[in-house]
XYZ file of C-alpha atoms in Angstrom:
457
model
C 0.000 0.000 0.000
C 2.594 2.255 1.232
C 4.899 1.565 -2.233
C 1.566 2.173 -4.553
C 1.254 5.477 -2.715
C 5.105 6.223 -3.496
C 4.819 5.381 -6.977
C 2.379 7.219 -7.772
C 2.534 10.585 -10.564
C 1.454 13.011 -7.538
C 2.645 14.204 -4.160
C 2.244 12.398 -1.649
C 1.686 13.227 2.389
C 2.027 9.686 4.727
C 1.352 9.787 7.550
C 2.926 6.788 9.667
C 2.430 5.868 13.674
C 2.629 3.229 15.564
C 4.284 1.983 18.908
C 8.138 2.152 19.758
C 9.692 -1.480 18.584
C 7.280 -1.732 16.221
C 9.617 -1.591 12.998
C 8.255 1.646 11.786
C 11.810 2.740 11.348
C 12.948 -0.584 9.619
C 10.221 -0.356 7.375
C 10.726 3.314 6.290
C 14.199 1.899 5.439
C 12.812 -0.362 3.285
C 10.739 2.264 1.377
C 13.646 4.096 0.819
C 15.733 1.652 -0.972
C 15.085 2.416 -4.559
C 13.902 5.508 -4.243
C 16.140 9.021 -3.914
C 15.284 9.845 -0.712
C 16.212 12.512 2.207
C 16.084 10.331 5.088
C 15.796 12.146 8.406
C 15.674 11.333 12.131
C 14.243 13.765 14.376
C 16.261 14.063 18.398
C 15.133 15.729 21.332
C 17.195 18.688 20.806
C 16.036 22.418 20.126
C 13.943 23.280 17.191
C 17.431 25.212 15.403
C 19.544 22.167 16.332
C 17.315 19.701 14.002
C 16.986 22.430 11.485
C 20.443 22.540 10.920
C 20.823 18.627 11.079
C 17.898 18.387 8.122
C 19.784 21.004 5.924
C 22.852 18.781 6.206
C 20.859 15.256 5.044
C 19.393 17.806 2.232
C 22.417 18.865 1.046
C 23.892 15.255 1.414
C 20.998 14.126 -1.325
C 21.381 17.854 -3.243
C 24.146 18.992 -2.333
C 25.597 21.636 -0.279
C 24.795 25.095 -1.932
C 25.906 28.446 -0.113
C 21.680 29.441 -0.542
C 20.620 25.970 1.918
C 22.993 26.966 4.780
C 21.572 30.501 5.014
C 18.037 29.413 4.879
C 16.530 30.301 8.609
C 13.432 28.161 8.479
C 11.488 25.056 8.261
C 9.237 26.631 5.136
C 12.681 27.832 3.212
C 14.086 24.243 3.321
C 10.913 23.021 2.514
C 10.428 25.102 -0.764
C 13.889 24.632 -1.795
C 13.788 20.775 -1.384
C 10.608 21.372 -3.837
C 12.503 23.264 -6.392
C 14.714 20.555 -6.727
C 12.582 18.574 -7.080
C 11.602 19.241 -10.552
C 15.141 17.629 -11.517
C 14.543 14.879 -9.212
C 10.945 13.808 -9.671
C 8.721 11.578 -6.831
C 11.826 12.965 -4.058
C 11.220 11.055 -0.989
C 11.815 13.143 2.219
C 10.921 10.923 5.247
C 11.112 12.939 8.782
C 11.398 9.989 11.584
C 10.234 10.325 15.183
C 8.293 13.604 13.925
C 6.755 14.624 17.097
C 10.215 15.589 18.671
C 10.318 18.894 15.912
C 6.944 18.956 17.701
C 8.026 19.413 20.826
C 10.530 22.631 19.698
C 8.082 24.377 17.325
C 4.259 23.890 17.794
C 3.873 25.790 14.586
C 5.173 23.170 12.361
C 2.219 21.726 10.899
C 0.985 25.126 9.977
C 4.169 25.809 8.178
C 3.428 22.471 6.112
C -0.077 23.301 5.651
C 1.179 26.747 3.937
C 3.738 24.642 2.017
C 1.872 21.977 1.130
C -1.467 24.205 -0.253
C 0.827 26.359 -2.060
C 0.955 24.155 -4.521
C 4.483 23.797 -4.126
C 4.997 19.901 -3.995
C 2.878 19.095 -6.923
C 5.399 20.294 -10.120
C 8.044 17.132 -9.156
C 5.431 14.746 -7.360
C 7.319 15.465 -3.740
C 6.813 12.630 -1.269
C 6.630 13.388 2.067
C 6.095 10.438 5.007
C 5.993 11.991 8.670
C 6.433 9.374 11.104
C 6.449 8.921 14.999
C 5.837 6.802 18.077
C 3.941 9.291 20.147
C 0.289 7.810 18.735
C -1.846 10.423 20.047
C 0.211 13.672 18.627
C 0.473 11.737 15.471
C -2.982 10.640 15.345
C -3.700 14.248 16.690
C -2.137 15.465 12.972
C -5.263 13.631 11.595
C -7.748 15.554 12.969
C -10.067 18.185 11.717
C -8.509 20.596 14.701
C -4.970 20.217 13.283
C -4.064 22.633 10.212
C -3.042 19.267 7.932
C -6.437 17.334 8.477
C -7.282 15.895 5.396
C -4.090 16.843 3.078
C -2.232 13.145 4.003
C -3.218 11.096 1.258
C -2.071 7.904 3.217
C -2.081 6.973 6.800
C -0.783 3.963 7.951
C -0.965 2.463 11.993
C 1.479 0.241 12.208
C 0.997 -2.913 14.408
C 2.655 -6.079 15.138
C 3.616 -8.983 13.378
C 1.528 -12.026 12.838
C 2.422 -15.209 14.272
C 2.965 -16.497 10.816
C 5.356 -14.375 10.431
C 7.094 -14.529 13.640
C 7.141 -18.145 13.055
C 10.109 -16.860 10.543
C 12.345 -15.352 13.215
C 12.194 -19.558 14.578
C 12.516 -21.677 11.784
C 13.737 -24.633 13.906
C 11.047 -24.272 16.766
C 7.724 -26.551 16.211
C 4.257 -24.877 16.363
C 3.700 -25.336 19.726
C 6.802 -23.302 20.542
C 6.456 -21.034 18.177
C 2.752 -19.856 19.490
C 4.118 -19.860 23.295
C 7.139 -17.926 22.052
C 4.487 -15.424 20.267
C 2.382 -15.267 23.271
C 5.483 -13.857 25.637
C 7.470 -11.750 23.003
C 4.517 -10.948 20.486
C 5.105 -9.513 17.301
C 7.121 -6.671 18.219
C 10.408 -7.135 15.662
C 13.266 -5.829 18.258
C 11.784 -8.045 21.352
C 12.347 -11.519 18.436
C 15.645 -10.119 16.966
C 16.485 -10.302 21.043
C 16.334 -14.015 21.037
C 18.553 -17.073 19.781
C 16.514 -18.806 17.563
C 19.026 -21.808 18.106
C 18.268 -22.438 21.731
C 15.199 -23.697 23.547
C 12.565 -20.694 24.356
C 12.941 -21.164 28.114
C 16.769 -20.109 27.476
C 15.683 -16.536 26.100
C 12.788 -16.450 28.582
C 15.675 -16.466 31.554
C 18.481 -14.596 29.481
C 16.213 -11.467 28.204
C 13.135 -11.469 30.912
C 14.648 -13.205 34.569
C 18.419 -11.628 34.946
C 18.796 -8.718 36.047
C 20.893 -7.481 33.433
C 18.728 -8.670 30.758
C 17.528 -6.695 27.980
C 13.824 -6.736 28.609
C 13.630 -7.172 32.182
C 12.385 -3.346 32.845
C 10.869 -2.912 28.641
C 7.212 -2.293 30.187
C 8.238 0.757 32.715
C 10.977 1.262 29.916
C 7.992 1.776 27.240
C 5.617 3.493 29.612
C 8.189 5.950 30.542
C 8.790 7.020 26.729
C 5.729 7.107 26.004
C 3.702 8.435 28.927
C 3.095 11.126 31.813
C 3.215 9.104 34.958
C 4.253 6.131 34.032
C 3.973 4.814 37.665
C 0.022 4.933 37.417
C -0.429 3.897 34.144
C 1.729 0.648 34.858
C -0.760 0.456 38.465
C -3.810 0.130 35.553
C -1.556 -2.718 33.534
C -1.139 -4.432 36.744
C -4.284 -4.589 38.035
C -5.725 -5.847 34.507
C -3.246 -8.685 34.443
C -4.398 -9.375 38.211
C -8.266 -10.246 37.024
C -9.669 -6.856 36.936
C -11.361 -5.725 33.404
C -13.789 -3.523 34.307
C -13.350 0.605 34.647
C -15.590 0.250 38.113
C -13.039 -2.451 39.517
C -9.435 -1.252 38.427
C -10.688 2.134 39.864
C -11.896 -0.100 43.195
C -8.102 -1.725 43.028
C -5.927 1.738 42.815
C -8.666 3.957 45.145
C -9.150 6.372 42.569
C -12.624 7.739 40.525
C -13.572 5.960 37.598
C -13.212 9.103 35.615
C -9.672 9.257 35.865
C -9.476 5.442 35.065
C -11.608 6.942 31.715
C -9.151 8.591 30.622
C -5.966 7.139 31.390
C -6.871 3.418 29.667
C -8.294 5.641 26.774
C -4.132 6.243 25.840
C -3.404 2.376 27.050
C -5.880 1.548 24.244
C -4.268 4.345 21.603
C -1.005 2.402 21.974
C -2.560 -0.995 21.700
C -1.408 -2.025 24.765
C -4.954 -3.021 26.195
C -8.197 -3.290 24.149
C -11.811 -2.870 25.280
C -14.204 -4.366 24.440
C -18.001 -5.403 24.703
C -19.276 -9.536 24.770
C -20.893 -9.872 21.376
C -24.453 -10.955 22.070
C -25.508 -7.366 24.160
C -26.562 -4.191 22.492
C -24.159 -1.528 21.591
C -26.216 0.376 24.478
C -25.121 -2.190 27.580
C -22.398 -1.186 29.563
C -20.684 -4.798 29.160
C -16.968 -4.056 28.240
C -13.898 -5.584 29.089
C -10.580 -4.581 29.373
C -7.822 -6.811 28.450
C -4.295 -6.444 28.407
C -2.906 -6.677 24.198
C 0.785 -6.664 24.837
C 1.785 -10.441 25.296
C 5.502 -9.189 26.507
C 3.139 -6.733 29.574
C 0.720 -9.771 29.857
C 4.076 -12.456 30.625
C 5.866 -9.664 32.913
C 2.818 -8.951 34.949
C 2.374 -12.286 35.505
C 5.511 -13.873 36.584
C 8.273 -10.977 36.407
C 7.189 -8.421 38.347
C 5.945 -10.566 41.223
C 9.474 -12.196 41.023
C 11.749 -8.798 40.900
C 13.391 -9.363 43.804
C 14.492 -12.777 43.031
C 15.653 -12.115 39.883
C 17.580 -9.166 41.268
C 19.256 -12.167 43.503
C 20.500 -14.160 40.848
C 17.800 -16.695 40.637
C 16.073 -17.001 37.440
C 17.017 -19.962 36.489
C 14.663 -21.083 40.182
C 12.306 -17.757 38.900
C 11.621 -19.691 35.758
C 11.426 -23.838 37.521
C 9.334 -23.005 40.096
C 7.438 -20.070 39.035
C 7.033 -19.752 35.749
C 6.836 -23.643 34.568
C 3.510 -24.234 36.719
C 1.757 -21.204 35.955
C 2.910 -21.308 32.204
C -0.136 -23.712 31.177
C -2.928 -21.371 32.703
C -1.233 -18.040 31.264
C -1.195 -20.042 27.797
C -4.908 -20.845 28.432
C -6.017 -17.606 28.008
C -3.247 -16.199 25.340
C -4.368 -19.253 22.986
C -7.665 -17.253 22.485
C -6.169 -13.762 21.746
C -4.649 -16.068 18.927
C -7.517 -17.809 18.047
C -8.970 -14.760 17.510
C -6.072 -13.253 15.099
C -6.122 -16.326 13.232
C -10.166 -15.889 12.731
C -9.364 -12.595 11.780
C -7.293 -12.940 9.245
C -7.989 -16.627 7.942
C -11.136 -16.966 8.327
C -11.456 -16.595 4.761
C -9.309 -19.695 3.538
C -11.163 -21.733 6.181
C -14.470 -20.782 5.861
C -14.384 -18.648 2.350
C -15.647 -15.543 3.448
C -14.491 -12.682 5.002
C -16.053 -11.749 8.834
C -18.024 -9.183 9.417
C -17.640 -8.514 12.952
C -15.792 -10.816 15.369
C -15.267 -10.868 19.129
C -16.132 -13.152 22.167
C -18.847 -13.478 23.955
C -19.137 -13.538 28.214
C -21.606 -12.684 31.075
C -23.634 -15.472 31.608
C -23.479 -17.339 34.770
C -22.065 -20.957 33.010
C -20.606 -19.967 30.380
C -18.130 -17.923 27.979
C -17.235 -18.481 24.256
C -13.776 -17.925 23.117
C -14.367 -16.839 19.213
C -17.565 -15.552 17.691
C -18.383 -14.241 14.670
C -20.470 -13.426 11.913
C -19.460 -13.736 8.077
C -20.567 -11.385 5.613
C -23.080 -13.476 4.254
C -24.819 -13.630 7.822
C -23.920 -17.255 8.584
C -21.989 -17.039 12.208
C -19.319 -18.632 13.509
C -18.655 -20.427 17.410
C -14.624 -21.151 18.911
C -13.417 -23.554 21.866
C -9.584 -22.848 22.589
C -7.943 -25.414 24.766
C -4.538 -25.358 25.674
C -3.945 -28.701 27.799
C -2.177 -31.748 26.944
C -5.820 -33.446 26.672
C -7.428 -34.005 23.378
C -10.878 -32.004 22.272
C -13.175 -34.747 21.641
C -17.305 -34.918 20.840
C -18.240 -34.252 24.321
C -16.353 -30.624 23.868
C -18.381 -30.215 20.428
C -21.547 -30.860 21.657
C -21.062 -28.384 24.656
C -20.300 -25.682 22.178
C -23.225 -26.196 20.097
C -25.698 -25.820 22.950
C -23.845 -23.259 23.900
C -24.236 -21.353 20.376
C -27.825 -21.868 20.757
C -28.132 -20.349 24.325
C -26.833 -17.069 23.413
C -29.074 -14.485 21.583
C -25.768 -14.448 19.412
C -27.056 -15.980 16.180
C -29.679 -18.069 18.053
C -32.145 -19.962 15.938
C -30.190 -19.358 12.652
C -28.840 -22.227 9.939
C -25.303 -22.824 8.626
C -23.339 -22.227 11.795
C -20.090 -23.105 12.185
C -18.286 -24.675 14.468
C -13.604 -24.088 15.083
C -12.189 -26.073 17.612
C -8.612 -24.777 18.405
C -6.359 -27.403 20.452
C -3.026 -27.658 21.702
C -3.102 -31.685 21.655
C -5.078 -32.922 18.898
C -8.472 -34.076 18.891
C -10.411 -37.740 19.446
C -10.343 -40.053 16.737
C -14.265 -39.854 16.820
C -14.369 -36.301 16.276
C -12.074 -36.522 13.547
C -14.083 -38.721 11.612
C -17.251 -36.528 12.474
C -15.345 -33.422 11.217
C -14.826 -35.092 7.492
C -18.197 -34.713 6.589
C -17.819 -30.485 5.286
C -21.937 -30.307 5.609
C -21.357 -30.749 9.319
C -19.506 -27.227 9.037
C -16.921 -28.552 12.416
C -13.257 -27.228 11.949
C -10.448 -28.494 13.700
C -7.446 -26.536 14.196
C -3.753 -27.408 15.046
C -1.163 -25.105 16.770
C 0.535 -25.955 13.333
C -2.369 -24.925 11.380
C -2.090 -21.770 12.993
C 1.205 -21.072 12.419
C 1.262 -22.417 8.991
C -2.310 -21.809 7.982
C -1.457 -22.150 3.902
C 0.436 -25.623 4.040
């Protein structure tokens, strides 16, 4: 999408977020590799300072002429990066980490706005991709408030990997490994890069997450601090998440503060896709029935077993952190990342198992006896009904059967025809429910960590 944009006879404004680690840097490499481009990255210095530093990558790419170094302002380099531009036609200036020139001149966007209306950029088909980590002053350049709202002709929120493709960064670990390894590290690019691919997960679990010199043993205060104003309370609303709460009423309860504040404050923890909210699927958009949920695996893993186990780890002992610790507890944290994967997998295969597209797609929770993992409804209004089990125990007809009453207990698609039925399962299944499963009119799918990972083979 991003390369269309690039190539094509017209400027172009991008507009590129997403969270630190992500690869937004990485991939703005990539972008630049056949294309002339004035690559440059944005510091925490004063407005001047990173003026002069982008008239030095300019003249770098168009060279150093006595009329660049005495230009004063953004809007002078600006027009004469355009003017060269005629001789150097679809110019690709890409301003990383964008928010910092934020930070030193407020006006910026207003200067671009002038530029970019005068009509400037259009005679050599000038590129231009702002990018930056801070979500909300990036996103913030999107809206109707903000002099460039609705001059980008592409914005782009970049998120993280899918597990098929962090299956890549493993190439010797099975499917089963793979997935656990996704549901502690995610698909954030540096946290994989961190690992050895050639040694056993546990190995990079205790090197990178359980000594106290390792890389990502402090990456979720780390991120929060980058990121965030008080960090300290905003890592109080992680933890009580990852300790059961997922309602606004009950992490307020948990930290003794209003539920306004809590409002506001998981409003940004949501922005930066660390936690979603969300609402069961079988209520009206009017019920108050949301639940919070932490989306960062490597948060979800360190709330759960390295934060409670700090001081141990500070002692030397994560090699004991991870035996006695982590290894028992590892099943039950697995139990409940093996739906947020489910779910990814429905999301973006459910076409190739089920050969449509889904129109909406979520859980469904609140009743006294009983939850469903995955739910959904495809765009031809047939729905869809998910059991994830992660246990060394097979998913057999008994397990079917329950899910199917269950489908017809919920107002969720109650009553209709055609529904269909994924199992997801660590072990494998029963030899009876394989047979069962043959039979494509009985609509039953039975999923594989390996199907998962390798969903096209």
């Amino acid at each position: 999408m991003a390369g269309q944009e690039l190539d094509a006879a017209r400027p172009s404004l991008v507009i590129l977020y997403g969270r630190r680690r992500v690869g937004k840097s990485r991939f703005l490499r990539e972008l630049g590799k056949s294309r002339k481009e004035i690559y440059f990255q944005a510091t925490r210095v004063s407005s001047l300072l990173n003026l002069e530093q982008f008239k030095i990558e300019v003249a770098n790419i168009l060279g150093a002429l006595p009329v660049l170094e005495s230009l004063p302002s953004w809007e002078g380099v600006f027009y004469y990066i355009a003017e060269h531009t005629r001789n150097n036609p679809g110019l690709l200036i890409t301003i990383d980490e964008f928010p910092y020139l934020l930070d030193g001149d407020p006006a910026l966007p207003s200067i671009l706005q002038k530029f970019w209306d005068s009509g400037a950029p259009a005679d050599g088909g000038l590129k231009l991709i702002l990018c930056g980590s801070s979500i909300s002053q990036m996103q913030d350049l999107l809206a109707e408030r903000n002099p460039l709202y609705g001059r980008q002709t592409l914005s782009l929120d970049m998120k993280q990997l899918p597990l098929t493709d962090v299956a890549r960064f493993f190439p010797k670990y099975d499917a089963e490994a793979i997935i656990s390894t996704y549901a502690i590290f995610g698909g954030i690019p540096h946290y994989l890069q961190l690992c050895n691919p050639d040694v056993p997960l546990k190995d990079n679990v205790v090197r990178l997450l359980l000594t106290e010199t390792g890389t990502l043993v402090d990456e979720p205060n780390t991120l929060l601090q980058t990121e965030l104003h008080e960090p300290g309370f905003y890592s109080s609303v992680l933890a009580a998440i990852a300790d059961g709460c997922n309602t606004t009423s009950e992490i307020a309860s948990r930290l003794g503060v209003r539920v306004e504040k809590i409002t506001s404050y998981a409003a940004k923890l949501v922005a930066l896709h660390l936690i979603s909210n969300t609402k069961s699927l079988d209520v009206d958009e009017k019920v108050r029935n949301r639940r919070f949920r932490l989306d960062d695996s490597l948060i979800s893993f360190w709330h759960r077993f390295v934060r409670p186990s700090l001081t141990a780890i500070s002692g030397g002992f994560g090699e004991e952190v991870y035996r006695h610790v982590v290894a028992p507890g590892f099943s039950e944290y697995m139990g409940i990342a093996f739906e947020a994967i489910a779910l990814e997998y429905a999301r973006i295969h459910i076409q190739e198992k089920l050969g449509l597209h889904a129109k909406e797609l979520g859980q469904i929770w609140g009743h006294s006896d009983f939850d469903i993992d995955v739910a959904g409804r495809l765009l031809n209004g047939e729905y869809f009904y998910g059991e994830c089990k992660w246990t060394n125990a097979d998913i057999d007809m008994g397990h079917l059967r329950q899910l199917r009453e269950r489908s017809e207990r919920t107002r969720y698609g109650r009553g209709t025809a055609g529904k269909h039925f994924l199992l997801f399962s660590k072990a494998g299944f029963s030899t009876d429910l394989i047979d069962f499963a043959k039979d494509e009119t009985r609509r039953v799918h039975l999923l594989t960590p390996n199907d998962l990972v390798r969903p096209n083979q």
